[in-house]
Amino acid sequence: MVTLTDAAVSTLERVLAKSGGAAAGLRIAVTDGGCAGMKYQMGLEAAAGDDDAVLSFGPVTIFVDAGSQPYLDGVVVDFVEGIEGAGFKFDNPNATGSCGCGKSFSAGGAGGSCSTASSGCGPSSATH
């Protein structure tokens, strides 16, 4: 399913520690939206949902809901730092297209059109 790089695990371990124990893990989900049709969402969660896949990466636990699982199969999540900032980057083998910003994608022919004027997409950052 999802794989986290060492950099992503290290960053998430720090984020979870700052939650003071309020978060049991990180939810990674795919929802409709973005200029290419689908977008990634990440957020801290207190507990897994009933239909979640629960993935452990040492001290970091990831929750993925059943609806997102097919879109996240084989995804590698990295944390990158560069001139343009820092953030999480998704390498998704299921994506058949993406917007220039890398924040939304299409899979299996689903998706919209990228408009930099309306969505804030552009050739800059590909991180979240």
XYZ file of N, CA and C in Angstrom, residues 20-122:
309
model
N 1.237 15.886 21.725
C 1.067 15.600 23.139
C 0.252 14.354 23.422
N 0.263 13.416 22.507
C -0.476 12.174 22.700
C -1.919 12.247 22.227
N -2.354 13.403 21.747
C -3.737 13.547 21.261
C -3.955 12.811 19.948
N -2.886 12.611 19.191
C -2.994 11.931 17.899
C -2.359 10.547 17.987
N -3.105 9.547 17.514
C -2.585 8.181 17.465
C -1.846 7.928 16.168
N -2.125 8.749 15.158
C -1.486 8.555 13.867
C -1.898 9.607 12.872
N -1.506 9.378 11.646
C -1.775 10.301 10.546
C -2.693 9.636 9.542
N -3.758 10.333 9.168
C -4.646 9.852 8.108
C -4.153 10.414 6.785
N -4.025 9.519 5.797
C -3.756 9.918 4.421
C -4.960 9.476 3.613
N -5.560 10.421 2.891
C -6.775 10.127 2.142
C -6.705 10.769 0.755
N -7.548 10.265 -0.131
C -7.731 10.846 -1.455
C -9.187 11.282 -1.536
N -9.400 12.540 -1.931
C -10.757 13.062 -2.059
C -10.921 13.710 -3.429
N -12.169 13.887 -3.826
C -12.444 14.622 -5.050
C -12.025 16.066 -4.854
N -11.474 16.653 -5.907
C -11.087 18.057 -5.828
C -9.790 18.313 -6.542
N -9.342 19.531 -6.450
C -8.132 19.922 -7.151
C -8.408 20.058 -8.626
N -7.506 20.669 -9.325
C -7.745 20.941 -10.735
C -7.603 19.706 -11.622
N -6.995 18.636 -11.115
C -6.865 17.417 -11.916
C -7.908 16.372 -11.542
N -8.764 16.660 -10.546
C -9.858 15.761 -10.217
C -9.807 15.127 -8.846
N -8.601 14.840 -8.335
C -8.454 14.214 -7.027
C -7.307 14.892 -6.300
N -7.389 14.886 -4.970
C -6.311 15.492 -4.193
C -6.030 14.673 -2.945
N -4.832 14.856 -2.419
C -4.412 14.173 -1.201
C -4.818 15.020 0.000
N -5.169 14.352 1.085
C -5.411 15.018 2.350
C -4.630 14.280 3.423
N -4.066 15.052 4.339
C -3.339 14.487 5.467
C -3.804 15.198 6.724
N -3.962 14.440 7.798
C -4.343 15.053 9.057
C -4.141 14.098 10.214
N -3.907 14.657 11.375
C -3.721 13.846 12.573
C -5.061 13.280 13.020
N -5.040 12.056 13.519
C -6.255 11.364 13.958
C -6.040 10.758 15.342
N -7.092 10.783 16.152
C -7.029 10.201 17.490
C -7.126 8.682 17.465
N -7.786 8.129 16.424
C -7.965 6.677 16.348
C -8.282 6.274 14.916
N -8.074 5.012 14.626
C -8.411 4.475 13.306
C -9.920 4.352 13.174
N -10.409 4.464 11.940
C -11.813 4.218 11.651
C -12.053 2.735 11.440
N -13.315 2.340 11.411
C -13.672 0.925 11.278
C -13.153 0.284 9.993
N -13.119 1.032 8.890
C -12.702 0.461 7.606
C -11.283 0.832 7.211
N -10.507 1.355 8.158
C -9.151 1.807 7.856
C -8.152 0.663 7.757
N -7.225 0.813 6.821
C -6.000 0.021 6.860
C -5.076 0.760 7.820
N -4.432 0.036 8.712
C -3.531 0.635 9.691
C -2.121 0.152 9.370
N -1.255 1.113 9.043
C 0.114 0.801 8.639
C 1.084 1.373 9.654
N 2.074 0.587 10.050
C 3.058 1.035 11.031
C 4.420 1.186 10.387
N 5.050 2.306 10.688
C 6.405 2.601 10.240
C 7.195 3.011 11.472
N 7.610 2.014 12.245
C 8.282 2.296 13.509
C 7.332 3.046 14.426
N 7.706 4.256 14.851
C 6.861 5.012 15.773
C 5.675 5.726 15.110
N 5.563 5.627 13.798
C 4.526 6.348 13.059
C 3.461 5.373 12.560
N 2.193 5.718 12.828
C 1.064 4.923 12.366
C 0.289 5.733 11.333
N -0.061 5.077 10.230
C -0.808 5.701 9.144
C -2.163 5.016 9.037
N -3.218 5.819 8.877
C -4.572 5.310 8.662
C -4.998 5.651 7.242
N -5.521 4.653 6.523
C -6.012 4.868 5.159
C -7.407 4.272 5.063
N -8.397 5.101 4.725
C -9.775 4.613 4.620
C -9.923 3.716 3.390
N -10.964 2.882 3.407
C -11.175 1.903 2.336
C -11.325 2.550 0.963
N -11.987 3.689 0.882
C -12.180 4.347 -0.402
C -10.902 4.896 -1.013
N -9.935 5.258 -0.171
C -8.663 5.804 -0.648
C -7.639 4.726 -0.997
N -7.816 3.533 -0.431
C -6.808 2.486 -0.582
C -6.432 2.176 -2.025
N -7.388 2.043 -2.960
C -6.975 1.729 -4.337
C -6.119 2.825 -4.979
N -6.366 4.080 -4.620
C -5.617 5.194 -5.193
C -4.235 5.352 -4.568
N -4.052 4.774 -3.382
C -2.785 4.914 -2.671
C -1.918 3.659 -2.731
N -2.364 2.645 -3.455
C -1.598 1.413 -3.575
C -0.291 1.685 -4.310
N 0.825 1.454 -3.648
C 2.136 1.660 -4.250
C 2.691 3.063 -4.101
N 1.969 3.956 -3.421
C 2.409 5.340 -3.257
C 3.595 5.412 -2.295
N 4.567 6.244 -2.647
C 5.692 6.536 -1.769
C 5.550 7.993 -1.326
N 5.522 8.203 -0.007
C 5.425 9.548 0.547
C 6.789 9.938 1.094
N 7.289 11.076 0.633
C 8.595 11.576 1.052
C 8.411 12.951 1.668
N 9.365 13.385 2.474
C 9.395 14.760 2.958
C 10.619 15.395 2.338
N 10.391 16.485 1.601
C 11.481 17.142 0.890
C 11.617 18.586 1.347
N 12.845 19.058 1.342
C 13.153 20.443 1.667
C 13.974 21.017 0.534
N 13.639 22.229 0.138
C 14.367 22.862 -0.949
C 14.197 24.364 -0.914
N 14.643 24.998 -1.963
C 14.585 26.453 -2.074
C 13.150 26.959 -1.969
N 12.218 26.214 -2.533
C 10.816 26.648 -2.569
C 10.045 26.300 -1.301
N 10.683 25.654 -0.345
C 10.010 25.299 0.898
C 10.163 23.830 1.207
N 9.362 23.383 2.143
C 9.421 21.987 2.572
C 8.006 21.427 2.622
N 7.893 20.125 2.405
C 6.591 19.493 2.479
C 6.635 18.047 2.047
N 5.472 17.422 2.096
C 5.352 16.023 1.710
C 5.112 15.912 0.219
N 5.793 14.962 -0.395
C 5.673 14.715 -1.826
C 5.166 13.295 -2.023
N 4.178 13.145 -2.890
C 3.590 11.841 -3.182
C 4.065 11.370 -4.548
N 4.637 10.174 -4.597
C 4.989 9.532 -5.865
C 3.959 8.422 -6.062
N 2.998 8.683 -6.957
C 1.850 7.800 -7.101
C 1.851 7.096 -8.453
N 2.108 5.780 -8.470
C 2.108 5.045 -9.742
C 0.719 4.909 -10.359
N -0.329 5.211 -9.602
C -1.699 5.117 -10.103
C -2.159 6.384 -10.817
N -1.405 7.452 -10.663
C -1.784 8.725 -11.277
C -1.567 8.652 -12.784
N -2.612 8.977 -13.520
C -2.506 9.006 -14.981
C -2.288 10.422 -15.479
N -2.403 11.387 -14.597
C -2.163 12.781 -14.933
C -2.093 13.590 -13.656
N -1.512 14.765 -13.751
C -1.460 15.645 -12.584
C -1.378 17.085 -13.055
N -1.635 17.966 -12.139
C -1.535 19.392 -12.426
C -0.069 19.804 -12.258
N 0.271 20.939 -12.760
C 1.642 21.424 -12.672
C 2.146 21.574 -11.259
N 1.242 21.834 -10.315
C 1.658 22.026 -8.928
C 1.909 20.704 -8.218
N 1.405 19.600 -8.765
C 1.588 18.299 -8.137
C 0.671 18.038 -6.969
N -0.255 18.949 -6.685
C -1.137 18.789 -5.539
C -2.418 18.052 -5.870
N -2.705 17.856 -7.138
C -3.866 17.062 -7.500
C -3.485 16.143 -8.651
N -4.280 15.085 -8.816
C -3.964 14.097 -9.831
C -5.232 13.492 -10.383
N -5.089 12.773 -11.459
C -6.194 11.996 -12.002
C -5.746 10.549 -12.082
N -6.727 9.649 -12.035
C -6.434 8.214 -12.111
C -7.545 7.551 -12.895
N -7.188 6.681 -13.798
C -8.183 5.932 -14.552
C -9.077 6.779 -15.420
N -8.553 7.867 -15.949
C -9.320 8.707 -16.846
C -10.162 9.750 -16.150
N -10.276 9.706 -14.814
C -11.034 10.731 -14.097
C -10.165 11.958 -13.932
N -10.781 13.109 -13.947
C -10.008 14.312 -13.679
C -10.579 15.510 -14.376
N -10.055 16.636 -14.024
C -10.505 17.896 -14.583
C -9.402 18.541 -15.377
N -9.537 19.828 -15.578
C -8.520 20.550 -16.314
C -7.808 21.501 -15.379
N -6.544 21.686 -15.609
C -5.749 22.549 -14.756
C -5.841 23.979 -15.246
N -6.254 24.851 -14.376
C -6.317 26.269 -14.683
C -5.567 27.014 -13.604
N -4.424 27.577 -13.941
C -3.624 28.255 -12.930
C -4.334 29.480 -12.389
N -5.194 30.094 -13.160
C -5.894 31.287 -12.702
C -6.928 30.962 -11.631
N -7.605 29.837 -11.756
C -8.697 29.543 -10.838
C -8.296 28.675 -9.661
N -7.242 27.906 -9.770
C -6.970 26.924 -8.726
C -5.697 27.155 -7.954
N -4.891 28.090 -8.382
C -3.631 28.298 -7.690
C -2.562 27.323 -8.121
N -2.837 26.495 -9.113
C -1.839 25.564 -9.608
C -0.862 26.322 -10.476
N 0.321 25.851 -10.482
C 1.343 26.476 -11.315
C 2.548 25.582 -11.364
